[in-house]
mmCIF file of C-alpha atoms in Angstrom:
data_model
loop_
_atom_site.group_PDB
_atom_site.id
_atom_site.type_symbol
_atom_site.label_atom_id
_atom_site.label_comp_id
_atom_site.label_asym_id
_atom_site.label_seq_id
_atom_site.Cartn_x
_atom_site.Cartn_y
_atom_site.Cartn_z
ATOM 1 C CA UNK A 1 -157.283 37.026 28.065
ATOM 2 C CA UNK A 2 -159.168 40.549 27.153
ATOM 3 C CA UNK A 3 -156.033 41.977 25.516
ATOM 4 C CA UNK A 4 -155.546 38.666 23.085
ATOM 5 C CA UNK A 5 -159.342 38.740 22.137
ATOM 6 C CA UNK A 6 -158.705 42.622 21.224
ATOM 7 C CA UNK A 7 -155.409 41.814 19.583
ATOM 8 C CA UNK A 8 -157.462 38.781 17.390
ATOM 9 C CA UNK A 9 -160.392 41.199 16.423
ATOM 10 C CA UNK A 10 -157.943 43.968 15.366
ATOM 11 C CA UNK A 11 -155.686 41.436 13.582
ATOM 12 C CA UNK A 12 -158.853 39.778 11.814
ATOM 13 C CA UNK A 13 -159.993 43.550 10.879
ATOM 14 C CA UNK A 14 -156.799 44.515 9.488
ATOM 15 C CA UNK A 15 -156.746 40.836 7.158
ATOM 16 C CA UNK A 16 -160.297 41.581 5.718
ATOM 17 C CA UNK A 17 -159.684 45.024 5.301
ATOM 18 C CA UNK A 18 -156.386 44.361 3.731
ATOM 19 C CA UNK A 19 -157.986 41.136 1.299
ATOM 20 C CA UNK A 20 -157.363 41.564 -2.344
ATOM 21 C CA UNK A 21 -160.087 40.817 -4.969
ATOM 22 C CA UNK A 22 -158.796 37.896 -7.283
ATOM 23 C CA UNK A 23 -158.547 40.793 -10.181
ATOM 24 C CA UNK A 24 -156.279 43.160 -7.806
ATOM 25 C CA UNK A 25 -154.139 39.430 -6.983
ATOM 26 C CA UNK A 26 -153.451 39.197 -10.913
ATOM 27 C CA UNK A 27 -153.083 42.725 -11.646
ATOM 28 C CA UNK A 28 -150.460 43.203 -9.205
ATOM 29 C CA UNK A 29 -148.609 39.758 -10.588
ATOM 30 C CA UNK A 30 -149.010 40.633 -14.037
ATOM 31 C CA UNK A 31 -146.951 44.280 -13.312
ATOM 32 C CA UNK A 32 -144.757 42.693 -10.696
ATOM 33 C CA UNK A 33 -143.183 40.193 -13.277
ATOM 34 C CA UNK A 34 -142.810 42.582 -16.046
ATOM 35 C CA UNK A 35 -141.276 45.200 -13.491
ATOM 36 C CA UNK A 36 -138.558 42.592 -13.048
ATOM 37 C CA UNK A 37 -138.558 41.820 -16.477
ATOM 38 C CA UNK A 38 -138.047 45.255 -17.476
ATOM 39 C CA UNK A 39 -135.478 45.951 -14.743
ATOM 40 C CA UNK A 40 -133.499 42.946 -16.308
ATOM 41 C CA UNK A 41 -134.206 40.182 -13.640
ATOM 42 C CA UNK A 42 -135.735 38.078 -16.262
ATOM 43 C CA UNK A 43 -135.995 35.024 -13.465
ATOM 44 C CA UNK A 44 -138.780 36.337 -11.370
ATOM 45 C CA UNK A 45 -141.065 37.279 -15.064
ATOM 46 C CA UNK A 46 -139.916 33.118 -15.604
ATOM 47 C CA UNK A 47 -140.886 31.644 -12.351
ATOM 48 C CA UNK A 48 -144.344 33.956 -12.783
ATOM 49 C CA UNK A 49 -145.257 31.976 -15.546
ATOM 50 C CA UNK A 50 -147.522 29.056 -14.831
ATOM 51 C CA UNK A 51 -146.081 24.914 -15.557
ATOM 52 C CA UNK A 52 -142.604 26.692 -15.152
ATOM 53 C CA UNK A 53 -141.359 25.044 -12.486
ATOM 54 C CA UNK A 54 -141.407 21.211 -14.404
ATOM 55 C CA UNK A 55 -139.436 22.203 -18.372
ATOM 56 C CA UNK A 56 -135.984 20.706 -18.750
ATOM 57 C CA UNK A 57 -132.801 23.196 -17.477
ATOM 58 C CA UNK A 58 -132.239 24.002 -20.706
ATOM 59 C CA UNK A 59 -135.299 25.223 -22.587
ATOM 60 C CA UNK A 60 -135.564 26.961 -19.240
ATOM 61 C CA UNK A 61 -131.434 28.958 -19.992
ATOM 62 C CA UNK A 62 -133.476 29.706 -23.757
ATOM 63 C CA UNK A 63 -136.652 31.467 -22.510
ATOM 64 C CA UNK A 64 -134.415 33.343 -19.976
ATOM 65 C CA UNK A 65 -132.133 34.272 -22.699
ATOM 66 C CA UNK A 66 -135.006 34.880 -25.231
ATOM 67 C CA UNK A 67 -136.218 37.376 -22.278
ATOM 68 C CA UNK A 68 -132.736 39.202 -21.642
ATOM 69 C CA UNK A 69 -133.096 40.167 -25.439
ATOM 70 C CA UNK A 70 -136.394 41.200 -24.848
ATOM 71 C CA UNK A 71 -136.231 43.788 -22.560
ATOM 72 C CA UNK A 72 -132.404 44.983 -24.543
ATOM 73 C CA UNK A 73 -134.312 45.695 -27.752
ATOM 74 C CA UNK A 74 -137.194 47.251 -25.533
ATOM 75 C CA UNK A 75 -134.402 49.597 -24.091
ATOM 76 C CA UNK A 76 -133.352 50.391 -27.467
ATOM 77 C CA UNK A 77 -136.138 50.817 -29.184
ATOM 78 C CA UNK A 78 -138.231 52.871 -26.493
ATOM 79 C CA UNK A 79 -134.810 54.251 -24.231
ATOM 80 C CA UNK A 80 -136.296 52.313 -21.575
ATOM 81 C CA UNK A 81 -139.676 52.151 -19.936
ATOM 82 C CA UNK A 82 -140.887 55.246 -18.182
ATOM 83 C CA UNK A 83 -143.170 52.843 -16.156
ATOM 84 C CA UNK A 84 -145.773 50.079 -16.102
ATOM 85 C CA UNK A 85 -149.341 50.239 -15.184
ATOM 86 C CA UNK A 86 -152.800 48.219 -14.900
ATOM 87 C CA UNK A 87 -155.721 49.451 -16.448
ATOM 88 C CA UNK A 88 -158.362 47.135 -16.739
ATOM 89 C CA UNK A 89 -158.918 42.803 -16.358
ATOM 90 C CA UNK A 90 -161.465 40.547 -18.067
ATOM 91 C CA UNK A 91 -162.321 37.403 -16.432
ATOM 92 C CA UNK A 92 -163.340 34.174 -19.038
ATOM 93 C CA UNK A 93 -165.557 32.011 -18.262
ATOM 94 C CA UNK A 94 -164.021 30.102 -15.674
ATOM 95 C CA UNK A 95 -163.670 32.384 -12.557
ATOM 96 C CA UNK A 96 -159.798 30.694 -13.052
ATOM 97 C CA UNK A 97 -158.879 32.749 -15.883
ATOM 98 C CA UNK A 98 -158.297 36.326 -16.166
ATOM 99 C CA UNK A 99 -156.689 38.618 -18.714
ATOM 100 C CA UNK A 100 -154.654 41.520 -17.304
ATOM 101 C CA UNK A 101 -154.361 44.569 -19.497
ATOM 102 C CA UNK A 102 -150.276 46.139 -19.012
ATOM 103 C CA UNK A 103 -150.111 49.366 -20.431
ATOM 104 C CA UNK A 104 -146.193 50.312 -21.147
ATOM 105 C CA UNK A 105 -144.716 54.144 -20.649
ATOM 106 C CA UNK A 106 -141.419 54.002 -22.866
ATOM 107 C CA UNK A 107 -139.322 56.901 -22.277
ATOM 108 C CA UNK A 108 -139.691 57.817 -26.326
ATOM 109 C CA UNK A 109 -143.348 59.038 -24.798
ATOM 110 C CA UNK A 110 -145.166 55.871 -26.748
ATOM 111 C CA UNK A 111 -147.156 53.665 -24.617
ATOM 112 C CA UNK A 112 -147.976 50.216 -26.118
ATOM 113 C CA UNK A 113 -150.817 47.768 -24.096
ATOM 114 C CA UNK A 114 -150.427 44.408 -23.689
ATOM 115 C CA UNK A 115 -152.644 41.304 -22.497
ATOM 116 C CA UNK A 116 -151.432 38.922 -19.954
ATOM 117 C CA UNK A 117 -153.400 35.813 -19.365
ATOM 118 C CA UNK A 118 -153.260 34.769 -16.510
ATOM 119 C CA UNK A 119 -154.643 31.446 -14.682
ATOM 120 C CA UNK A 120 -155.275 30.646 -10.933
ATOM 121 C CA UNK A 121 -153.135 27.007 -10.125
ATOM 122 C CA UNK A 122 -154.103 24.751 -7.819
ATOM 123 C CA UNK A 123 -152.729 26.857 -4.100
ATOM 124 C CA UNK A 124 -154.779 29.768 -5.160
ATOM 125 C CA UNK A 125 -151.529 31.941 -7.165
ATOM 126 C CA UNK A 126 -152.340 33.605 -10.020
ATOM 127 C CA UNK A 127 -149.721 33.209 -12.779
ATOM 128 C CA UNK A 128 -149.096 34.322 -16.433
ATOM 129 C CA UNK A 129 -149.583 31.546 -18.723
#
């Protein structure tokens, strides 16, 4: 009994220490989605967008082709991406919306900051708008 109480206390402490703020959650989601897109995995990028589970299959395929073309053009124009990092967030008037700012560092030494609108779904997950 004493061991299970101690284990429960330790687990509760670890969860409390590792829980992330809504800003960190949104930033992590946006960063992860864009890293997948640039790594050639547009499916994961698409699944990170809100409402994509209810679109027609033909539209889904068009979006995937478009994302692949975008990633290919970015590689051609800038010799690839060295890194993607989050810089900051801004919260909308409601805590259900946020904008995540990503800094894309290209191999040709150029940088680009993009804004990724994020929305919190009914399950509490942050998704790209």
